[in-house]
Coordinates of C-alpha atoms in Angstrom, one line a residue:
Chain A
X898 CA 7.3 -8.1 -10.5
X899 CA 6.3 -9.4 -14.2
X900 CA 9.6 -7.9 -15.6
X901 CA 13.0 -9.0 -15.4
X902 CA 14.5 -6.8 -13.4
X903 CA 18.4 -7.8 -13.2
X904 CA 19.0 -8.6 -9.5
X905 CA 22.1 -8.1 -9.4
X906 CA 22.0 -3.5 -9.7
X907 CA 19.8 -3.8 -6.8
X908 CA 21.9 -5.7 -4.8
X909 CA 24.8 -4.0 -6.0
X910 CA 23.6 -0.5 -5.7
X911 CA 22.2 -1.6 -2.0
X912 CA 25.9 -2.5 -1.3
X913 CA 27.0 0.8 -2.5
X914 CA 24.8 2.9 -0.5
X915 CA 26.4 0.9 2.7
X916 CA 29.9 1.0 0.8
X917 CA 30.4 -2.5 0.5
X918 CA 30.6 -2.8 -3.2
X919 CA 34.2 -3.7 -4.9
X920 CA 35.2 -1.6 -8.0
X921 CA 34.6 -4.1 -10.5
X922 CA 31.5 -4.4 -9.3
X923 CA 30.2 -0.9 -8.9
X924 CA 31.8 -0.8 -12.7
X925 CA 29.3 -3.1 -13.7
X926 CA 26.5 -1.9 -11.8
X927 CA 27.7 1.3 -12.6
X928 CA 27.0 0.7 -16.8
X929 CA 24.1 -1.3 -16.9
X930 CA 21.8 1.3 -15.0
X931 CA 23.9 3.9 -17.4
X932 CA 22.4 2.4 -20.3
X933 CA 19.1 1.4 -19.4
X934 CA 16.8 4.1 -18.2
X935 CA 14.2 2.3 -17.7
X936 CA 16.1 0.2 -15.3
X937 CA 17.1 3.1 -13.3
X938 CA 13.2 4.1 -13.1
X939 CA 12.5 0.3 -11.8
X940 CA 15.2 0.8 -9.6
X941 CA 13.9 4.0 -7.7
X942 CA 10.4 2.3 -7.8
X943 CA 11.7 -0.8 -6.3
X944 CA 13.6 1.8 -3.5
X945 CA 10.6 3.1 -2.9
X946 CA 8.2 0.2 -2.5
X947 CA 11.1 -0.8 0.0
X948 CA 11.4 2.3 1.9
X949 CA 7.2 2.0 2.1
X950 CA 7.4 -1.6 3.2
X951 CA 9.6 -0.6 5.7
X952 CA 7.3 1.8 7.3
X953 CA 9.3 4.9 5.9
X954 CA 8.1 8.2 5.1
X955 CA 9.3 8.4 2.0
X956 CA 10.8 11.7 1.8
X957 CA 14.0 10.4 2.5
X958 CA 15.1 8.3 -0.4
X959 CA 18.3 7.7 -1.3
X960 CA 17.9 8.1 -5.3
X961 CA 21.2 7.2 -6.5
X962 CA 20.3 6.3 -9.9
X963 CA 20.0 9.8 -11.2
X964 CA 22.7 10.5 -9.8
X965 CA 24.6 7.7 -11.3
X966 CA 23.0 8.5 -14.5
X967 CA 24.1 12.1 -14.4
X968 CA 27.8 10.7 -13.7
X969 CA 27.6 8.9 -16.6
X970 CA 26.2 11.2 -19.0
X971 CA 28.9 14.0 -17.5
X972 CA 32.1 11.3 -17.5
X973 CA 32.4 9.5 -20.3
X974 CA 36.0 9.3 -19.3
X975 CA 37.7 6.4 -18.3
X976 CA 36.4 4.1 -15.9
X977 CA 38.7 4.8 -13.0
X978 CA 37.3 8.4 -12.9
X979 CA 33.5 6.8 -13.4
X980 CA 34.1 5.6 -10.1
X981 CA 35.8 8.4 -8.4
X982 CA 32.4 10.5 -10.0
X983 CA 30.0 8.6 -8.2
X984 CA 31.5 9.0 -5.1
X985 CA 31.7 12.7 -5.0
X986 CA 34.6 13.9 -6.4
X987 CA 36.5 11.5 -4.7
X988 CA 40.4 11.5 -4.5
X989 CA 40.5 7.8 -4.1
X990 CA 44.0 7.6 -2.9
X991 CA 43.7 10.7 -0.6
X992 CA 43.7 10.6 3.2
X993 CA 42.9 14.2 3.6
X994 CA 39.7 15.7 2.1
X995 CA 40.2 18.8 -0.1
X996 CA 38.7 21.8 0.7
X997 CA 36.6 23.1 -2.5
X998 CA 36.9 26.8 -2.4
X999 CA 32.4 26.9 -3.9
X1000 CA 33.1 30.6 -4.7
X1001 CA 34.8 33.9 -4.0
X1002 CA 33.8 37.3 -4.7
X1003 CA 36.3 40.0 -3.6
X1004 CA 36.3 43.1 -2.4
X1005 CA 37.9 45.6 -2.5
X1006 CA 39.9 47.5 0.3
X1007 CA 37.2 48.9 2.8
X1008 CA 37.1 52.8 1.8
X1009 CA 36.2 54.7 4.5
X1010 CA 35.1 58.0 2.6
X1011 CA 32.4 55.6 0.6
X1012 CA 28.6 55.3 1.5
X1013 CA 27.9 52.2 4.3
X1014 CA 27.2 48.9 2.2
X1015 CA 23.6 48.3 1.2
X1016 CA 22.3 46.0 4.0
X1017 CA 23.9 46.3 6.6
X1018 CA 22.6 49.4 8.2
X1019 CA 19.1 47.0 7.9
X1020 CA 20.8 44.5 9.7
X1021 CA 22.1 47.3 12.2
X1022 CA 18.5 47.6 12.9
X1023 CA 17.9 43.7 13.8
X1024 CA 15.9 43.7 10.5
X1025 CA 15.1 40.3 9.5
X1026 CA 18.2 38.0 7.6
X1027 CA 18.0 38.9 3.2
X1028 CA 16.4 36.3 1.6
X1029 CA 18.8 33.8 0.3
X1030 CA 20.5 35.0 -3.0
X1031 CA 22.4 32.7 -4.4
X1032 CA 26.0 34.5 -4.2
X1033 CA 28.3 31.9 -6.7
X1034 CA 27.7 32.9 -10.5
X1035 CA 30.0 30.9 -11.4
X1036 CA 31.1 28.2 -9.2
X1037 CA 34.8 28.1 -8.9
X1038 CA 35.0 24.4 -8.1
X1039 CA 38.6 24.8 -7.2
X1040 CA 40.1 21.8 -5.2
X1041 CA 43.1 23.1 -3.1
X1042 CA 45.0 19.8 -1.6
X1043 CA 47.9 20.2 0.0
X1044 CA 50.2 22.6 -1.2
X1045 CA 48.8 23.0 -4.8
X1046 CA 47.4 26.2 -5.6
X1047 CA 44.9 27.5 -8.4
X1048 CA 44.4 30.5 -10.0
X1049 CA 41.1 31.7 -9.6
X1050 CA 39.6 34.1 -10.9
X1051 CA 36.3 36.3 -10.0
X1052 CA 35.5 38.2 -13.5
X1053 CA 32.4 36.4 -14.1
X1054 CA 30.9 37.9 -10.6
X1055 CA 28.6 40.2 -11.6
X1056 CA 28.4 43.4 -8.9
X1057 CA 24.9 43.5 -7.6
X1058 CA 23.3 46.2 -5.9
X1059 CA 26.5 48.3 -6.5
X1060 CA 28.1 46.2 -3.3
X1061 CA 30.4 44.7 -5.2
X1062 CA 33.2 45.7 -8.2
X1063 CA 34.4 43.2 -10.7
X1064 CA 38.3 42.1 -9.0
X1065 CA 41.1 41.1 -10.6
X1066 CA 42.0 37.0 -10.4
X1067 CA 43.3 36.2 -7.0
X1068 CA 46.6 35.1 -6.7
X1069 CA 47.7 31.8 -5.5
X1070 CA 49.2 33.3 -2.6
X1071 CA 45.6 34.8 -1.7
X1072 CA 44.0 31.6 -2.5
X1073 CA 46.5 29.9 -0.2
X1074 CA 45.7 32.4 2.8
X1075 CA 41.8 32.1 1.9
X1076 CA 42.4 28.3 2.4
X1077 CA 44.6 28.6 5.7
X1078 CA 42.0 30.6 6.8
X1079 CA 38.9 28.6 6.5
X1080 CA 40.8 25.8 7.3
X1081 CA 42.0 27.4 10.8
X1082 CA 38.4 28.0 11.6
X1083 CA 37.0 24.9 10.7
X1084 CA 40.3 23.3 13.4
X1085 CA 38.2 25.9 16.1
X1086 CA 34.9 24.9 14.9
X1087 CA 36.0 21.0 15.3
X1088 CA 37.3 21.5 18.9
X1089 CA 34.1 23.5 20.1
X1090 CA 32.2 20.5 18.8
X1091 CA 34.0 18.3 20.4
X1092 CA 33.0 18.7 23.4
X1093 CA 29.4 17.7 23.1
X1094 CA 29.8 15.3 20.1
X1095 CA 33.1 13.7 21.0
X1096 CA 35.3 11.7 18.4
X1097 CA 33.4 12.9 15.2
X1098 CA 35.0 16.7 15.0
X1099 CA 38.0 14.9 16.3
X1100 CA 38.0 12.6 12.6
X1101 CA 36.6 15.4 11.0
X1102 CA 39.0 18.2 11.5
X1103 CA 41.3 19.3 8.7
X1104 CA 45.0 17.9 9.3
X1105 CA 48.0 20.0 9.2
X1106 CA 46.6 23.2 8.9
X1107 CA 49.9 24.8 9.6
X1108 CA 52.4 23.3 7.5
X1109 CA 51.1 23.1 4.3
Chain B
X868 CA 5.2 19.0 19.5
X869 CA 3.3 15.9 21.1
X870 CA 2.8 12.6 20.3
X871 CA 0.2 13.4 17.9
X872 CA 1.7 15.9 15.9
X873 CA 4.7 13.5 15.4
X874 CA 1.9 11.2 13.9
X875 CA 0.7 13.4 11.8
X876 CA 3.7 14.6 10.6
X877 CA 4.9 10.9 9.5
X878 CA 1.5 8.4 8.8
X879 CA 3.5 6.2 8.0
X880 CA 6.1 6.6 11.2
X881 CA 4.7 3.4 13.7
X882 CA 5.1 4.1 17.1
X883 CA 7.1 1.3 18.0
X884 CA 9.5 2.7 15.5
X885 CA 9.5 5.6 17.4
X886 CA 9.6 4.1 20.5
X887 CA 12.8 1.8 19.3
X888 CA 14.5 4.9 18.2
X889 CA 13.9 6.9 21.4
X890 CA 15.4 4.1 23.3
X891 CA 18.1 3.7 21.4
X892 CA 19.4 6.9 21.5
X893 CA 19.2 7.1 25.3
X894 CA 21.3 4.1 25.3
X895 CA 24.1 5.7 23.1
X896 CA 23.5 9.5 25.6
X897 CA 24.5 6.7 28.4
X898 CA 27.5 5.2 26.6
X899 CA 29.2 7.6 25.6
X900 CA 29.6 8.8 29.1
X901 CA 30.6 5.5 30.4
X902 CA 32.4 3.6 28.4
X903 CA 36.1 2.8 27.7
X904 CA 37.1 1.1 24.7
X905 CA 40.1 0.7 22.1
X906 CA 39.2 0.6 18.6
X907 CA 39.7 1.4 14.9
X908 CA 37.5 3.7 13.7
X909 CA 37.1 5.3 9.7
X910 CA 36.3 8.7 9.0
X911 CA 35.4 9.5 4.9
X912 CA 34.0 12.5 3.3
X913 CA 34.3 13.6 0.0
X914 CA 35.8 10.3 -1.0
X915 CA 39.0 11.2 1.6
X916 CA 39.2 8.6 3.7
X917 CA 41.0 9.1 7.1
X918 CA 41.7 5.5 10.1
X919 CA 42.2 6.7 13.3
X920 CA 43.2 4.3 16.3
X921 CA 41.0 5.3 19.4
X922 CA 41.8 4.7 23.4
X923 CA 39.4 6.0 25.5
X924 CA 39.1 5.7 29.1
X925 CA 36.6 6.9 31.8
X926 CA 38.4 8.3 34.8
X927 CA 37.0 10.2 37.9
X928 CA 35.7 13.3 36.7
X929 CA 37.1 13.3 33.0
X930 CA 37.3 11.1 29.9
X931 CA 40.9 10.5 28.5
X932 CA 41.1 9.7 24.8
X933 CA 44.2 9.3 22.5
X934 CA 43.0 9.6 19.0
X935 CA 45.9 8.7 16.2
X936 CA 45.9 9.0 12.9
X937 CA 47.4 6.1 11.2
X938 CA 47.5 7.6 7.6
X939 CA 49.8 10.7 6.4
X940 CA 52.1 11.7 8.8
X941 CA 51.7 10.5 12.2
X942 CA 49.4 12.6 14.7
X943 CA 47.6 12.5 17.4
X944 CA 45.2 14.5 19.8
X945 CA 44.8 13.9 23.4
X946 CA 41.6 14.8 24.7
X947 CA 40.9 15.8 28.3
X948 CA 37.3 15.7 28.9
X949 CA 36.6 17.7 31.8
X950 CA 33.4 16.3 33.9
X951 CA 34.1 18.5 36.8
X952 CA 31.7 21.4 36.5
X953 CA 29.1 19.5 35.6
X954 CA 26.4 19.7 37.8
X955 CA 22.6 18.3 38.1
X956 CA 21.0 15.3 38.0
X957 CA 23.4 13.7 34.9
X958 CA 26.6 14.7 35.9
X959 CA 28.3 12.1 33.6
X960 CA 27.7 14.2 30.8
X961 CA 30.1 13.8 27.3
X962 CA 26.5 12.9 26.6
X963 CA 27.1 12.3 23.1
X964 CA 25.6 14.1 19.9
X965 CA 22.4 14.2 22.2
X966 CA 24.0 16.3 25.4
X967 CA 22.4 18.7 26.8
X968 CA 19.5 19.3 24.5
X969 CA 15.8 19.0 25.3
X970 CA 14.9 15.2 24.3
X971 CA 11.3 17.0 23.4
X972 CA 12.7 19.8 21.4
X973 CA 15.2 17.4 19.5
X974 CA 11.9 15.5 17.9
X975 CA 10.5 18.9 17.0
X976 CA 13.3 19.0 14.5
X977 CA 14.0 15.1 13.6
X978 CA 11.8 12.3 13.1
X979 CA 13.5 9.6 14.6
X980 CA 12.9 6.3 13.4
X981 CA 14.5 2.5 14.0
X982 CA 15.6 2.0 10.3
X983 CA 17.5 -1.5 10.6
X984 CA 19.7 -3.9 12.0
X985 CA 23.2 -4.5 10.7
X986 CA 26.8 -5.6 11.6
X987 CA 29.2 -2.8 12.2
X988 CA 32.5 -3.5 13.3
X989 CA 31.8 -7.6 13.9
X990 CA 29.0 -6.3 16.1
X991 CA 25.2 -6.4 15.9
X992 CA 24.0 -2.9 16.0
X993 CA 20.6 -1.5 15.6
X994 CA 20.8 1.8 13.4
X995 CA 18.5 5.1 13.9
X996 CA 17.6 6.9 11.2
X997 CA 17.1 10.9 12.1
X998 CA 15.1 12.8 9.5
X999 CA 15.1 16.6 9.7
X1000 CA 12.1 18.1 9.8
X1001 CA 13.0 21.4 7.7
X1002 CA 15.8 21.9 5.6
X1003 CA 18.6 23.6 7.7
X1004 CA 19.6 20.7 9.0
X1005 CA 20.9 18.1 8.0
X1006 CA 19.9 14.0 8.3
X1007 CA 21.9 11.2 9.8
X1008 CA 22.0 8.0 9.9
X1009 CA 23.7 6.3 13.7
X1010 CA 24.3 2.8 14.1
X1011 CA 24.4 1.9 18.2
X1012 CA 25.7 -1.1 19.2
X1013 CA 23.1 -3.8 20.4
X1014 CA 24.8 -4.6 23.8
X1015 CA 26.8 -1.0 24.9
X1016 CA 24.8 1.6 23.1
X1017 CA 28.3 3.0 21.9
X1018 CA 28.0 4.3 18.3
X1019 CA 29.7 2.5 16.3
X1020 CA 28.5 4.2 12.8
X1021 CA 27.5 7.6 11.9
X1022 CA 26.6 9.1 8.8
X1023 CA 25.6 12.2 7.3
X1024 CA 23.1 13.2 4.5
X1025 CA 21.5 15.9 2.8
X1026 CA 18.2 16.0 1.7
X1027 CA 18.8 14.5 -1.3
X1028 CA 19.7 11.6 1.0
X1029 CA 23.5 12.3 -0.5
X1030 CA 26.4 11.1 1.7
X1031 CA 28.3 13.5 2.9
X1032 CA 30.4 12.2 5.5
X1033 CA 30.7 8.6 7.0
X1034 CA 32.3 7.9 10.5
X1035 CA 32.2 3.9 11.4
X1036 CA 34.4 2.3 13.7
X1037 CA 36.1 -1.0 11.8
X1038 CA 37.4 -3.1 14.9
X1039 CA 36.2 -2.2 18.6
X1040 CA 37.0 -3.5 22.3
X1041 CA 34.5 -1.8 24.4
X1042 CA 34.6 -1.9 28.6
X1043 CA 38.3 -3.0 28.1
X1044 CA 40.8 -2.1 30.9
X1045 CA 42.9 1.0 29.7
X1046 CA 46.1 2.3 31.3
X1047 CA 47.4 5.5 31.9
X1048 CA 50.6 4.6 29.6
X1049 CA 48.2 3.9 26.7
X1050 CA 46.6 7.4 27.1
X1051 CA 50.0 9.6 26.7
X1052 CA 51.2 11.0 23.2
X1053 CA 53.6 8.7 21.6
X1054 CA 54.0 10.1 18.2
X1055 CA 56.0 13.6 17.8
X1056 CA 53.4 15.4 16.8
X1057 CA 50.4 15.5 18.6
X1058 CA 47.9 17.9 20.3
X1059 CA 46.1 18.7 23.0
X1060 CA 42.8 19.0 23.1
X1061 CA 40.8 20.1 26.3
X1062 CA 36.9 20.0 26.2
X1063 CA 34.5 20.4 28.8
X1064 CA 31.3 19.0 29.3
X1065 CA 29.0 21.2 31.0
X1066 CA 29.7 24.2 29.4
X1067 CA 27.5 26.7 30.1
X1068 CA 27.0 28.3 26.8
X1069 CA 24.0 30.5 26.8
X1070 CA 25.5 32.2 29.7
X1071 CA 29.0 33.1 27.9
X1072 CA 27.5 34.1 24.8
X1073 CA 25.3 36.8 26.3
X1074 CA 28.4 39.0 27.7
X1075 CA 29.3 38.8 23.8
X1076 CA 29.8 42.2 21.5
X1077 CA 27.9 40.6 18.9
X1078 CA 24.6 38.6 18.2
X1079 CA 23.2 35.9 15.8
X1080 CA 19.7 37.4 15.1
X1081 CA 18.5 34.2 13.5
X1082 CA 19.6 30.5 13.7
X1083 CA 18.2 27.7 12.9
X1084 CA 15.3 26.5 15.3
X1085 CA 16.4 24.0 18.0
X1086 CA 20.0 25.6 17.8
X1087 CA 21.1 26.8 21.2
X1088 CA 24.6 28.3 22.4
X1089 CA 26.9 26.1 23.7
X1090 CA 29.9 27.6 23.9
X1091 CA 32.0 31.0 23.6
X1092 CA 35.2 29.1 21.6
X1093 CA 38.5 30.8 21.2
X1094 CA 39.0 33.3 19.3
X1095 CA 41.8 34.7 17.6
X1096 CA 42.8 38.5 18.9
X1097 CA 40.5 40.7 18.6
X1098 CA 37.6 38.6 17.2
X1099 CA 34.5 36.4 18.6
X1100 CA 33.0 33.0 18.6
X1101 CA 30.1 31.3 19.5
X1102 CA 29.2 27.5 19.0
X1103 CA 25.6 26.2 18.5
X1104 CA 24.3 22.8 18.6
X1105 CA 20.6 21.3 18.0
X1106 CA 21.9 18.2 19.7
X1107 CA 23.2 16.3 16.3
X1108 CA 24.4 19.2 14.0
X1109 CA 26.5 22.4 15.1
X1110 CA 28.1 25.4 13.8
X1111 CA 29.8 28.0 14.8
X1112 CA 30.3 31.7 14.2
X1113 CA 33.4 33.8 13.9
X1114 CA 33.6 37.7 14.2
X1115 CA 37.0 38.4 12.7
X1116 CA 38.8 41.6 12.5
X1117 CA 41.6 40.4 9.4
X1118 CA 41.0 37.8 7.5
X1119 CA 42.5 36.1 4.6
X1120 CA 42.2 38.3 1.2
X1121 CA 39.4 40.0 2.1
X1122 CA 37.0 37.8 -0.2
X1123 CA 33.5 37.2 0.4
X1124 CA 33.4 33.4 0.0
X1125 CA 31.9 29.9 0.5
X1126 CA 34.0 26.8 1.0
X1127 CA 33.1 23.1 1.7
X1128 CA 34.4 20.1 2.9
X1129 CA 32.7 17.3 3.2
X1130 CA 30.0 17.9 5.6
X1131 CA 31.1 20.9 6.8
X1132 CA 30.3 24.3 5.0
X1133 CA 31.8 27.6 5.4
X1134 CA 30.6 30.9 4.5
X1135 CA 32.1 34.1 5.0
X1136 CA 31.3 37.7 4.5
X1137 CA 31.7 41.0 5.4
X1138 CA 30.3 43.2 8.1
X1139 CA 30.5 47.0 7.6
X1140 CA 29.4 48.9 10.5
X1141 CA 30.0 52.3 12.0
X1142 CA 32.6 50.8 14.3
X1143 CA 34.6 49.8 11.5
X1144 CA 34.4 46.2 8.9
X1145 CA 34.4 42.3 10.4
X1146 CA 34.4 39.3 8.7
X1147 CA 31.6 37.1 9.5
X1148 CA 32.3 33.6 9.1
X1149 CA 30.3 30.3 9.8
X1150 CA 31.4 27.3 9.9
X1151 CA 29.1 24.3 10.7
X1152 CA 27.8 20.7 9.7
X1153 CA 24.7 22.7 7.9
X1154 CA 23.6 23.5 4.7
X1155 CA 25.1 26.1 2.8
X1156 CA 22.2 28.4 2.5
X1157 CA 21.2 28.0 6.0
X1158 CA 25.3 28.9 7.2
X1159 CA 24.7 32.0 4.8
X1160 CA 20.9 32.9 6.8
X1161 CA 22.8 32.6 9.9
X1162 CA 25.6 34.7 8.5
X1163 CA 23.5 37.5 7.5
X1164 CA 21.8 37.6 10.5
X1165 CA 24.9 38.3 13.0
X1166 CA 25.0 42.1 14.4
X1167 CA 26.9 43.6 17.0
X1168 CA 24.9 43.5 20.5
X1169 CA 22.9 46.8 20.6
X1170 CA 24.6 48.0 24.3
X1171 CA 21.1 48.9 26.2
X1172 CA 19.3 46.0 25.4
X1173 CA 21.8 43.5 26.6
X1174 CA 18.7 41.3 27.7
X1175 CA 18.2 40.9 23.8
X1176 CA 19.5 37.0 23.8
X1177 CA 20.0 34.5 21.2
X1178 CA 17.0 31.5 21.5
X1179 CA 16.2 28.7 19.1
X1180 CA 12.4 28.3 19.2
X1181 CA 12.1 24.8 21.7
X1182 CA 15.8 25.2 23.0
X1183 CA 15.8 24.4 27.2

């Protein structure tokens, strides 16, 4: 390599991927592949030409600078939430991992005196699945820790296909059963799992489903 | 898929890779069966992080394990592993993310490949890298310990090679001597959790009401789970991923809605048939578009043709 590529992102990004990177350091790594874009294209090269060397395929590449650079470019905040960015939305301090509510459309009460729903008499027949449609107009992005609620609201869902009708916000006492809910399933879901894959669903499960 | 497809598939895949992976992951199939150990193990998905202490023990027909959670309030879950209805050739089973699925099927769906060696939890550990082959699944990344073949490190990734969930044990003592004392529940609140190994779920899902018209390939049934009253479950598993399905009568403010937490993706929606509406919800270590194809697709059973049977394309 003819150009001076600083060693130390590569290093540093490498210790990230495996999580072995101290905040200072990720900082730093953090804001010189932020500025430099041509660095973060040498940097992707550079995985590549490693993942090669290595026999890979290639289609499995861990390209974290756009990602990084994206976290940048959307946080210029301060640097303690730069950080929490690049690792996903993380609550740093956390021990239990929110569930983010992607999106909600609502419906109303099931009318019986109404027409069947578009679809499902297909489906009836065994017809093959829809094609995917993406469903979230607007993605709610709502993070529902423990006990705090937020008010969502559905007005931007458009209603497609006459299924569905524009609903008013939920409440936070919905949006606190819609989250008990999911969460009770995913507790099921864990212990079916469990019994072919063991400790994972076991760490995975969601924590005090009851209480909150 | 033979040899030659997998070749094809992956130029630049070497066959001692291959090899080294295939191995490996027998090792870990045989570990987990056998294998008591005490440990500290990490658990962290979007940014959460969760340390649980782990005591496992292998006992005559069953695997004891007290798992406890040594952040937030104190929990724990006992798990019973019952070994006793397994039957055939490998009746150790608790096979690990690999039980009970068709080794030959599995590589239909991953490439496995030997991606490195590294230190995980002060040991040496060889780590496996498992690419899907489509995009309903996701990848993962499984470090297995050089001398047991326990898995010491798992990750998760989509196919953006994102991290989505990371389970690595920090500190572990395996083929330790553990006591019945050190399996019971000591903090207040704790649950218990009793799995089986053997379960038999192709069977149990066909004397279902309802029916998953398309899943994933490689995804079989594995179980009927608990339901709440008056609803239905199945589980599915392609041997590293799984998700499962609920039929629901109520459920939380009627929305139509998709939900994610770390890994693990939930989408729910409604069923209106002549028999009245459901609530379809899947919940799985999968893609979101894929838990919404599988979603789509469930339908109650037509009654004459019970035969009619849920079957991944390479499942046993």
């Amino acid at each position: 390599m003819s150009q001076d590529i600083h060693p130390q992102p590569q290093s540093q990004l490498s210790a990230l991927m495996d999580g072995e990177v101290d905040e200072f350091e990720l900082r730093r790594t953090i804001e010189l592949l932020g500025e430099d874009s041509e660095l973060r294209a040498k940097w992707r090269r550079y995985q590549v030409a490693a993942s090669a060397l290595r026999g890979e395929s290639g289609h499995w590449q861990v390209d974290l600078s756009a990602r990084i650079a994206a976290a940048v470019a959307a946080e210029p905040a301060p640097r303690r939430r730069l950080l929490t960015g690049v690792l996903g939305r993380a609550a740093v301090a956390a021990s239990v991992a929110a569930l983010t509510i992607v999106g909600v459309r609502y419906w109303l009460p099931f009318d019986p005196a109404e027409p069947e729903i578009a679809g499902s008499a297909a489906l009836a027949q065994g017809a093959v699945a829809p094609p995917y449609r993406p469903m979230v107009e607007r993605p709610l992005g709502i993070q529902l820790p423990a006990v705090q609620t937020v008010a969502a609201t559905d007005a931007m869902a458009l209603p497609i296909e006459g299924q569905e009708r524009v609903a008013p916000p939920l409440s936070a006492a919905q949006e606190a059963q819609i989250r008990r809910y999911v969460e009770e399933r995913m507790l099921r879901h864990a212990d079916a799992a469990a019994s072919h894959e063991g400790l994972l669903p076991v760490a995975r499960l969601p924590r005090r489903v009851d209480d909150r | 898929m033979g040899l030659a497809g997998l070749l094809a598939a992956s130029p630049a895949l070497s066959l001692e890779s291959l090899v080294s992976a295939e191995r490996e992951l027998m090792r870990m199939t045989a570990a987990a069966a056998s294998l008591s150990y005490r440990g500290t193990a990490t658990y962290e998905q979007a940014g959460a992080l969760t340390t649980l202490r782990v005591v496992r023990a292998v006992r005559v027909g069953r695997i004891l394990e007290r798992i406890e959670y040594l952040d937030g309030p104190p929990e724990e879950v006992i798990r019973e592993h019952d070994l006793s209805g397994c039957a055939g050739p490998d009746p150790l089973a608790d096979r690990g993310p690999v039980a009970a699925i068709d080794r030959a099927a599995m590589v239909e769906h991953y490439q496995a490949a030997f991606l490195d060696e590294a230190r995980i939890a002060g040991r040496d550990a060889v780590r496996i890298r498992l690419q899907p082959r489509d995009h309903y699944r996701y990848g993962h990344l499984l470090g297995i310990d050089r001398q047991t073949g326990l898995l010491l490190q798992a990750l998760t990734l989509d196919h953006q090679g994102r991290l989505l969930e990371r389970f690595q044990f920090a500190d572990i003592a395996v083929g330790v001597q553990v006591d019945d004392p050190e399996l019971e529940p000591q903090a207040a609140s704790h649950r218990l959790l009793r799995t089986a190994g053997c379960e038999s779920g192709a069977a149990r899902t066909r004397a279902q009401s309802w029916r998953a018209t398309w899943v994933p390939p490689g995804f079989v049934p594995w179980s009927a789970p608990a339901a709440p009253r008056g609803g239905e479950a199945m589980h599915f598993t392609d041997g590293f991923g799984a998700f499962s399905v609920f039929i629901d009568a109520h459920a939380a403010a009627a929305p139509m809605l998709e939900a994610r937490r770390g890994a693990t993706a939930a989408y729910v929606r409604r069923f209106q048939g002549a028999t009245g509406g459901r609530w379809i919800c899947v919940i799985g270590e999968i893609p979101m578009p894929t838990a919404r194809r599988i979603a789509e697709g469930i339908e109650p059973r037509p009654e004459v043709s019970s035969t009619v049977e849920v079957r991944a394309s390479g499942g046993p």
